[in-house]
Each structure stands twice: as structure tokens, then as C-alpha cells.
C-alpha atoms as a printed R data frame, in Angstrom:
    type eleno elety resid chain resno       x       y       z
1   ATOM     1    CA   MET     A     1  32.237  -9.848  -6.622
2   ATOM     2    CA   LYS     A     2  29.342  -9.593  -9.086
3   ATOM     3    CA   GLN     A     3  26.863  -9.166  -6.283
4   ATOM     4    CA   LEU     A     4  29.107  -6.613  -4.558
5   ATOM     5    CA   LEU     A     5  29.250  -4.595  -7.735
6   ATOM     6    CA   THR     A     6  25.567  -4.810  -8.214
7   ATOM     7    CA   PHE     A     7  24.910  -3.620  -4.779
8   ATOM     8    CA   LEU     A     8  27.323  -0.646  -5.093
9   ATOM     9    CA   LEU     A     9  25.736   0.371  -8.266
10  ATOM    10    CA   LEU     A    10  22.219   0.057  -6.559
11  ATOM    11    CA   SER     A    11  23.474   2.222  -3.655
12  ATOM    12    CA   VAL     A    12  24.907   4.932  -5.804
13  ATOM    13    CA   SER     A    13  21.739   5.042  -7.918
14  ATOM    14    CA   ALA     A    14  19.566   5.124  -4.850
15  ATOM    15    CA   LEU     A    15  21.471   8.012  -3.262
16  ATOM    16    CA   ALA     A    16  21.268   9.972  -6.626
17  ATOM    17    CA   PHE     A    17  17.389   9.755  -6.621
18  ATOM    18    CA   ALA     A    18  16.566  10.214  -3.038
19  ATOM    19    CA   GLN     A    19  14.254  13.158  -2.570
20  ATOM    20    CA   LYS     A    20  13.574  15.474   0.366
21  ATOM    21    CA   PRO     A    21  10.341  14.228   2.053
22  ATOM    22    CA   ILE     A    22   6.964  15.941   2.356
23  ATOM    23    CA   GLU     A    23   5.958  16.116   6.078
24  ATOM    24    CA   MET     A    24   2.289  15.909   6.853
25  ATOM    25    CA   ASN     A    25   0.088  15.542   9.953
26  ATOM    26    CA   LEU     A    26  -1.992  12.379   9.474
27  ATOM    27    CA   TRP     A    27  -4.944  13.703  11.228
28  ATOM    28    CA   PRO     A    28  -5.164  17.468  10.645
29  ATOM    29    CA   ASN     A    29  -8.539  17.707  12.236
30  ATOM    30    CA   GLY     A    30  -7.723  15.323  15.075
31  ATOM    31    CA   PRO     A    31  -7.877  11.478  15.325
32  ATOM    32    CA   LYS     A    32 -11.093   9.550  15.750
33  ATOM    33    CA   THR     A    33  -9.870   7.559  18.728
34  ATOM    34    CA   SER     A    34  -7.729   9.180  21.411
35  ATOM    35    CA   ASN     A    35  -4.811   7.410  23.169
36  ATOM    36    CA   GLY     A    36  -4.960   9.882  26.047
37  ATOM    37    CA   ASP     A    37  -1.874  11.769  25.008
38  ATOM    38    CA   ALA     A    38  -2.559  14.913  23.143
39  ATOM    39    CA   GLU     A    39   0.976  15.558  22.326
40  ATOM    40    CA   ASP     A    40   1.429  12.162  20.554
41  ATOM    41    CA   MET     A    41   0.585  13.175  17.011
42  ATOM    42    CA   ALA     A    42   0.503  10.860  14.062
43  ATOM    43    CA   LYS     A    43   2.543  12.165  11.068
44  ATOM    44    CA   VAL     A    44   3.916  10.914   7.830
45  ATOM    45    CA   TRP     A    45   6.926  11.604   5.758
46  ATOM    46    CA   VAL     A    46   6.479  11.127   1.968
47  ATOM    47    CA   TYR     A    47   9.639  10.262  -0.083
48  ATOM    48    CA   LEU     A    48   8.872  10.363  -3.706
49  ATOM    49    CA   PRO     A    49  11.152   9.161  -6.385
50  ATOM    50    CA   ASP     A    50  12.073  11.309  -9.390
51  ATOM    51    CA   GLU     A    51   8.972  11.509 -11.640
52  ATOM    52    CA   LYS     A    52  10.792  10.060 -14.685
53  ATOM    53    CA   ARG     A    53  11.866   7.071 -12.562
54  ATOM    54    CA   ALA     A    54   8.505   6.557 -10.724
55  ATOM    55    CA   THR     A    55   7.023   3.110 -11.157
56  ATOM    56    CA   GLY     A    56   3.742   3.956  -9.386
57  ATOM    57    CA   ARG     A    57   4.556   1.640  -6.547
58  ATOM    58    CA   ALA     A    58   4.527   2.835  -2.815
59  ATOM    59    CA   VAL     A    59   5.553   1.356   0.346
60  ATOM    60    CA   VAL     A    60   3.966   2.553   3.707
61  ATOM    61    CA   CYS     A    61   6.397   1.936   6.554
62  ATOM    62    CA   PHE     A    62   5.680   1.302  10.204
63  ATOM    63    CA   PRO     A    63   8.878   1.379  12.456
64  ATOM    64    CA   GLY     A    64   9.069  -0.798  15.514
65  ATOM    65    CA   GLY     A    65   9.531  -0.097  19.119
66  ATOM    66    CA   GLY     A    66   7.381  -2.400  21.189
67  ATOM    67    CA   TYR     A    67   4.316  -0.140  20.844
68  ATOM    68    CA   GLN     A    68   6.183   2.088  23.298
69  ATOM    69    CA   HIS     A    69   8.506   4.201  21.027
70  ATOM    70    CA   LEU     A    70   9.522   4.188  17.448
71  ATOM    71    CA   ALA     A    71  12.874   3.527  15.690
72  ATOM    72    CA   MET     A    72  12.268   6.133  13.054
73  ATOM    73    CA   ASN     A    73  15.683   6.099  11.351
74  ATOM    74    CA   HIS     A    74  16.975   2.619  10.661
75  ATOM    75    CA   GLU     A    75  13.490   1.197  10.528
76  ATOM    76    CA   GLY     A    76  12.041   4.193   8.674
77  ATOM    77    CA   HIS     A    77  13.785   7.146   6.988
78  ATOM    78    CA   ASP     A    78  16.975   5.224   6.190
79  ATOM    79    CA   TRP     A    79  15.099   3.097   3.662
80  ATOM    80    CA   ALA     A    80  14.179   6.110   1.471
81  ATOM    81    CA   PRO     A    81  17.270   5.825  -0.902
82  ATOM    82    CA   PHE     A    82  16.750   2.101  -1.327
83  ATOM    83    CA   PHE     A    83  13.164   2.492  -2.445
84  ATOM    84    CA   ASN     A    84  13.366   5.836  -4.317
85  ATOM    85    CA   GLY     A    85  16.314   4.398  -6.278
86  ATOM    86    CA   GLN     A    86  14.017   1.794  -7.607
87  ATOM    87    CA   GLY     A    87  11.302   4.353  -8.464
88  ATOM    88    CA   ILE     A    88   9.181   3.352  -5.399
89  ATOM    89    CA   ALA     A    89   7.666   5.929  -3.050
90  ATOM    90    CA   LEU     A    90   8.321   5.453   0.632
91  ATOM    91    CA   ILE     A    91   5.780   6.807   3.243
92  ATOM    92    CA   VAL     A    92   7.209   6.591   6.735
93  ATOM    93    CA   VAL     A    93   4.512   6.727   9.453
94  ATOM    94    CA   LYS     A    94   4.876   7.945  12.961
95  ATOM    95    CA   TYR     A    95   1.873   6.168  14.337
96  ATOM    96    CA   ARG     A    96   0.554   6.862  17.846
97  ATOM    97    CA   MET     A    97   1.374   4.669  20.807
98  ATOM    98    CA   PRO     A    98  -1.734   2.670  22.033
99  ATOM    99    CA   ASN     A    99  -1.250   3.281  25.796
100 ATOM   100    CA   GLY     A   100  -3.560   0.356  26.175
101 ATOM   101    CA   VAL     A   101  -6.194   1.664  23.624
102 ATOM   102    CA   HIS     A   102  -5.642  -1.121  21.121
103 ATOM   103    CA   GLU     A   103  -7.539   0.422  18.206
104 ATOM   104    CA   VAL     A   104  -5.161   3.470  17.937
105 ATOM   105    CA   PRO     A   105  -2.124   2.044  15.895
106 ATOM   106    CA   ALA     A   106  -4.309   0.292  13.353
107 ATOM   107    CA   GLU     A   107  -6.480   3.343  13.028
108 ATOM   108    CA   ASP     A   108  -3.374   5.461  11.967
109 ATOM   109    CA   ALA     A   109  -2.199   2.663   9.717
110 ATOM   110    CA   TYR     A   110  -5.464   2.455   7.876
111 ATOM   111    CA   GLU     A   111  -5.593   6.213   7.441
112 ATOM   112    CA   ALA     A   112  -1.912   6.345   6.176
113 ATOM   113    CA   ILE     A   113  -2.830   3.836   3.462
114 ATOM   114    CA   ARG     A   114  -6.075   5.792   2.522
115 ATOM   115    CA   LEU     A   115  -3.976   8.975   2.490
116 ATOM   116    CA   VAL     A   116  -1.620   7.492  -0.034
117 ATOM   117    CA   ARG     A   117  -4.460   6.357  -2.224
118 ATOM   118    CA   ARG     A   118  -6.235   9.711  -2.013
119 ATOM   119    CA   MET     A   119  -3.008  11.421  -3.067
120 ATOM   120    CA   ALA     A   120  -2.166   8.866  -5.754
121 ATOM   121    CA   ARG     A   121  -2.607  11.114  -8.742
122 ATOM   122    CA   ASP     A   122  -0.567  13.972  -7.187
123 ATOM   123    CA   TRP     A   123   2.162  11.593  -6.009
124 ATOM   124    CA   HIS     A   124   2.185   9.490  -9.290
125 ATOM   125    CA   ILE     A   125   1.172   6.384  -7.423
126 ATOM   126    CA   ASN     A   126  -0.746   3.444  -8.571
127 ATOM   127    CA   LYS     A   127  -3.687   2.858  -6.110
128 ATOM   128    CA   ASP     A   128  -3.383  -0.874  -6.716
129 ATOM   129    CA   ASP     A   129   0.314  -1.113  -5.893
130 ATOM   130    CA   VAL     A   130   0.493   0.172  -2.397
131 ATOM   131    CA   GLY     A   131   2.325  -2.137  -0.021
132 ATOM   132    CA   ILE     A   132   3.247  -1.999   3.627
133 ATOM   133    CA   MET     A   133   6.424  -2.681   5.621
134 ATOM   134    CA   GLY     A   134   6.799  -3.135   9.344
135 ATOM   135    CA   PHE     A   135   9.578  -3.985  11.788
136 ATOM   136    CA   SER     A   136   9.177  -5.845  15.169
137 ATOM   137    CA   ALA     A   137   5.984  -4.358  16.756
138 ATOM   138    CA   GLY     A   138   5.659  -2.305  13.504
139 ATOM   139    CA   GLY     A   139   5.588  -5.744  11.880
140 ATOM   140    CA   HIS     A   140   2.701  -6.770  14.178
141 ATOM   141    CA   LEU     A   141   0.941  -3.573  13.038
142 ATOM   142    CA   ALA     A   142   1.615  -4.334   9.422
143 ATOM   143    CA   SER     A   143   0.430  -7.857   9.760
144 ATOM   144    CA   THR     A   144  -2.692  -6.604  11.543
145 ATOM   145    CA   VAL     A   145  -3.376  -4.326   8.498
146 ATOM   146    CA   ALA     A   146  -2.683  -7.306   6.223
147 ATOM   147    CA   THR     A   147  -5.296  -9.426   7.944
148 ATOM   148    CA   HIS     A   148  -7.829  -7.049   9.231
149 ATOM   149    CA   ALA     A   149  -7.965  -3.951   6.988
150 ATOM   150    CA   PRO     A   150 -11.338  -2.741   5.795
151 ATOM   151    CA   ASN     A   151 -12.063  -1.723   2.284
152 ATOM   152    CA   GLY     A   152  -9.752   0.995   0.914
153 ATOM   153    CA   ALA     A   153  -7.085   0.214   3.400
154 ATOM   154    CA   MET     A   154  -6.008  -3.224   2.312
155 ATOM   155    CA   PRO     A   155  -2.371  -3.179   1.050
156 ATOM   156    CA   ASN     A   156  -1.392  -5.039  -2.033
157 ATOM   157    CA   PHE     A   157   1.786  -6.640  -0.541
158 ATOM   158    CA   GLN     A   158   3.623  -6.788   2.829
159 ATOM   159    CA   ILE     A   159   7.197  -6.677   3.906
160 ATOM   160    CA   LEU     A   160   7.852  -7.816   7.440
161 ATOM   161    CA   PHE     A   161  11.143  -7.718   9.346
162 ATOM   162    CA   TYR     A   162  11.486  -9.849  12.575
163 ATOM   163    CA   PRO     A   163   7.814  -9.244  13.147
164 ATOM   164    CA   VAL     A   164   5.695  -9.759  16.312
165 ATOM   165    CA   ILE     A   165   2.777 -11.736  14.944
166 ATOM   166    CA   SER     A   166   1.164 -13.515  17.856
167 ATOM   167    CA   MET     A   167  -0.144 -12.124  21.157
168 ATOM   168    CA   GLU     A   168   0.034 -15.636  22.816
169 ATOM   169    CA   GLN     A   169   2.019 -15.792  26.037
170 ATOM   170    CA   GLY     A   170   5.328 -17.539  25.471
171 ATOM   171    CA   ILE     A   171   5.379 -16.619  21.681
172 ATOM   172    CA   THR     A   172   4.694 -12.877  21.692
173 ATOM   173    CA   HIS     A   173   6.996 -10.015  22.673
174 ATOM   174    CA   GLN     A   174   5.594  -9.275  26.099
175 ATOM   175    CA   GLY     A   175   6.271  -5.567  26.104
176 ATOM   176    CA   SER     A   176   4.412  -5.233  22.851
177 ATOM   177    CA   ARG     A   177   1.393  -7.338  24.077
178 ATOM   178    CA   THR     A   178   1.223  -5.227  27.361
179 ATOM   179    CA   ASN     A   179   1.450  -1.907  25.657
180 ATOM   180    CA   LEU     A   180  -1.113  -2.876  23.033
181 ATOM   181    CA   LEU     A   181  -3.630  -4.825  25.020
182 ATOM   182    CA   GLY     A   182  -2.994  -4.020  28.653
183 ATOM   183    CA   LYS     A   183  -1.832  -6.358  31.443
184 ATOM   184    CA   LYS     A   184  -4.775  -8.626  31.555
185 ATOM   185    CA   PRO     A   185  -6.523  -8.652  28.122
186 ATOM   186    CA   LYS     A   186  -9.652 -10.782  27.539
187 ATOM   187    CA   ARG     A   187  -9.187 -14.006  25.476
188 ATOM   188    CA   LYS     A   188 -11.256 -12.553  22.620
189 ATOM   189    CA   LEU     A   189  -8.944  -9.558  22.355
190 ATOM   190    CA   VAL     A   190  -5.865 -11.711  22.435
191 ATOM   191    CA   ASN     A   191  -7.241 -13.853  19.518
192 ATOM   192    CA   LEU     A   192  -8.143 -10.755  17.588
193 ATOM   193    CA   TYR     A   193  -4.538  -9.788  17.485
194 ATOM   194    CA   CYS     A   194  -2.913 -13.198  16.969
195 ATOM   195    CA   ASN     A   195  -2.644 -12.387  13.255
196 ATOM   196    CA   GLU     A   196  -1.552 -15.920  12.261
197 ATOM   197    CA   GLN     A   197  -5.190 -16.883  12.976
198 ATOM   198    CA   HIS     A   198  -6.623 -14.354  10.556
199 ATOM   199    CA   VAL     A   199  -4.727 -15.171   7.239
200 ATOM   200    CA   GLY     A   200  -6.984 -15.876   4.445
201 ATOM   201    CA   LYS     A   201  -6.948 -16.064   0.596
202 ATOM   202    CA   HIS     A   202  -7.199 -12.259   0.299
203 ATOM   203    CA   THR     A   203  -4.170 -11.653   2.498
204 ATOM   204    CA   PRO     A   204  -1.498  -9.982   0.387
205 ATOM   205    CA   ARG     A   205   1.753 -11.546  -0.733
206 ATOM   206    CA   ALA     A   206   4.595 -11.363   1.871
207 ATOM   207    CA   PHE     A   207   8.315 -10.963   2.126
208 ATOM   208    CA   ILE     A   208   9.493 -11.919   5.666
209 ATOM   209    CA   ALA     A   209  13.159 -11.440   6.950
210 ATOM   210    CA   LEU     A   210  14.591 -12.265  10.388
211 ATOM   211    CA   ALA     A   211  17.737 -13.601  12.101
212 ATOM   212    CA   ASN     A   212  17.881 -17.065  13.639
213 ATOM   213    CA   ASP     A   213  19.331 -15.794  16.825
214 ATOM   214    CA   ASP     A   214  16.639 -13.219  17.583
215 ATOM   215    CA   LYS     A   215  16.243 -13.195  21.345
216 ATOM   216    CA   ALA     A   216  13.727 -10.454  21.501
217 ATOM   217    CA   VAL     A   217  10.919 -11.784  19.154
218 ATOM   218    CA   PRO     A   218  10.868 -15.506  18.870
219 ATOM   219    CA   PRO     A   219  11.246 -16.707  15.233
220 ATOM   220    CA   ILE     A   220   8.129 -18.792  15.795
221 ATOM   221    CA   ASN     A   221   6.189 -15.773  15.073
222 ATOM   222    CA   SER     A   222   7.425 -15.568  11.540
223 ATOM   223    CA   LEU     A   223   7.309 -19.327  11.071
224 ATOM   224    CA   ASN     A   224   3.590 -19.634  12.122
225 ATOM   225    CA   TYR     A   225   2.616 -16.626   9.899
226 ATOM   226    CA   TYR     A   226   4.497 -18.169   6.957
227 ATOM   227    CA   GLU     A   227   2.747 -21.521   7.577
228 ATOM   228    CA   ALA     A   228  -0.674 -19.834   7.620
229 ATOM   229    CA   LEU     A   229   0.170 -17.952   4.388
230 ATOM   230    CA   TYR     A   230   1.217 -21.215   2.735
231 ATOM   231    CA   ALA     A   231  -1.859 -22.976   3.879
232 ATOM   232    CA   ALA     A   232  -3.996 -20.076   2.365
233 ATOM   233    CA   LYS     A   233  -1.976 -20.385  -0.913
234 ATOM   234    CA   VAL     A   234  -0.666 -16.753  -0.470
235 ATOM   235    CA   PRO     A   235   2.617 -16.144  -2.230
236 ATOM   236    CA   ALA     A   236   5.311 -15.727   0.455
237 ATOM   237    CA   SER     A   237   9.090 -15.588   0.662
238 ATOM   238    CA   MET     A   238  10.848 -16.059   3.975
239 ATOM   239    CA   HIS     A   239  14.547 -15.365   4.623
240 ATOM   240    CA   ILE     A   240  16.242 -16.461   7.871
241 ATOM   241    CA   TYR     A   241  19.762 -15.232   8.326
242 ATOM   242    CA   PRO     A   242  22.205 -17.143  10.555
243 ATOM   243    CA   SER     A   243  22.825 -14.200  12.864
244 ATOM   244    CA   GLY     A   244  21.959 -10.542  13.388
245 ATOM   245    CA   GLY     A   245  19.762 -10.711  16.424
246 ATOM   246    CA   HIS     A   246  16.822  -8.183  16.546
247 ATOM   247    CA   GLY     A   247  16.424  -4.808  15.153
248 ATOM   248    CA   PHE     A   248  18.942  -4.659  12.315
249 ATOM   249    CA   GLY     A   249  16.687  -2.797   9.976
250 ATOM   250    CA   ALA     A   250  18.793  -0.910   7.327
251 ATOM   251    CA   ARG     A   251  21.916  -0.963   9.305
252 ATOM   252    CA   GLN     A   252  24.913  -1.760   7.185
253 ATOM   253    CA   SER     A   253  26.623  -3.363  10.299
254 ATOM   254    CA   PHE     A   254  24.130  -6.280   9.845
255 ATOM   255    CA   ALA     A   255  26.383  -9.066   8.451
256 ATOM   256    CA   TYR     A   256  23.845  -9.993   5.830
257 ATOM   257    CA   HIS     A   257  22.877  -6.443   4.732
258 ATOM   258    CA   LEU     A   258  24.031  -6.995   1.152
259 ATOM   259    CA   GLU     A   259  22.123 -10.216   0.790
260 ATOM   260    CA   LEU     A   260  18.982  -8.717   2.412
261 ATOM   261    CA   MET     A   261  18.957  -5.787   0.044
262 ATOM   262    CA   LEU     A   262  19.586  -7.921  -3.038
263 ATOM   263    CA   GLU     A   263  16.935 -10.419  -2.084
264 ATOM   264    CA   LEU     A   264  14.265  -7.715  -1.277
265 ATOM   265    CA   LYS     A   265  15.126  -5.954  -4.486
266 ATOM   266    CA   ALA     A   266  14.647  -9.264  -6.440
267 ATOM   267    CA   TRP     A   267  11.375  -9.945  -4.623
268 ATOM   268    CA   LEU     A   268  10.020  -6.520  -5.434
269 ATOM   269    CA   GLN     A   269  10.761  -7.138  -9.082
270 ATOM   270    CA   SER     A   270   9.072 -10.512  -9.134
271 ATOM   271    CA   PHE     A   271   5.543  -9.100  -9.363
């Protein structure tokens, strides 16, 4: 009952402080790398908390969709009240689909993080407290950023929901692999995007959440990533729920929605 009351208060507070987003084109002068589809434009929606409530923290969000489409609502926009209610800015990214041009999603992700840091003063954001959040294939993109980002685009923390981590056959999500790397990628390219292989001491701290009965993305993806983080002495928290399948995101129909929100809130307050 105490947890329920806490969550209800959290929800009411979040709704009260949710703001109308700022919508922006990520590449006003055009992207550096084309995916072959001129109509597929990268965009961001910036949800800022009330200035009096702002903590300076920001989360850059990458929805999932197998690198083929994007689940923009329950893995994107629907999270704004939760974060804004805690004084955290949420930046939802519509990144471009790779269409086999593997550099494209990461290029958009890096630019989104750089944009947040460029606008930090105007948006009341601390440049050193910018995290990322990704779901499924968006979790692969987020973990790619966390393990490969160049200077200026490395996040300070990462939140991963039922993420694709590996590109290895039998472990990966096949559709995500094909859409990102093509049907017959070279071994070197596969290794590049097996993100568990690239964890190091500079990889940011992580929160990982998934369901035990996920049939779309094998839980071994998250387990291997957690093991690599642990070996590198990177702080990590992993939450495996008994059921829920794949793609629950912010949906309240997820049986462990309450526990998830409280555990994520507690983790965000731990550093």
C-alpha cells in the first residue's frame, strides 16, 4: 500500500509538471550520411521540466522498432511525465532507419547528444549529466553510443530496456541485424556492433530492465552486457521481471509497471 501511494503521488506530480515539447529537425542543413531515403528525416522532441523543478539532468531517448520503424509513444513520448516530474529533461529522438547503411543511426544519436550539450544553458541542463535511454533495437543504439561514442557525445549514464546488444547469430534479433548490417555482413562489422565486446572502464553506469519470457530478444543479450559491465567495474543494476514479454515500455498494462517505475526512480536518485 505504501508503494502504491508513493507511485500515485509520483504520477500526479509528473502529470502536473509535464510540458509541451519543443520540436526540432536534428539536421537542419542535411545529415552527413544518407540512408537513401530523403523523406526519412531525423527529429527531436524536447520535453523540459518546470525551471523551478529542473535538476539539470537530461535523458536522450531512442525508441525501438528493429531498425525498421519506431515505437515513438510507449517507448518515447509517454515517458515525458515520469522524467519531467523528477525535474529531468527528456529528449525523444526520431533517428533515421539505416536501410543497410550502418553508420546512420549512431550518427543521429551522437548529434542528438551534442545538440543537448550545445543547448545546455538555454535548456537549464548540466552538460555532465546527460544520459541515454533505449528500447530493443533502440537499446542496441544506446549501447552502441555507450561503448563507441567519440568525444562530446559520450553519455553520463545509460538506461536499457530489453535491449538488443549482440549481432551474433542465435543471440541477436535477426531483423535488427539485417536492417542495420545487411544480409551478409563481414565478420569485422559484426564484431563492431557486438557491444558487449566493447565495454570498458569508461562505459557509463547502466540500468537494465527486461522480462524473463522475452521471446523476441533473448535475455542473454542483457546478461552478457551486464557481465561485461561487471568485469569492467562499471556500476550496473539489472532488473528481470517474471513476465511481460517484449516491448512493454511505459505501458501500464505491464504487470510490473509499478515496480519498474519505482526502481528506475530509485536508481536515478542514487547518483
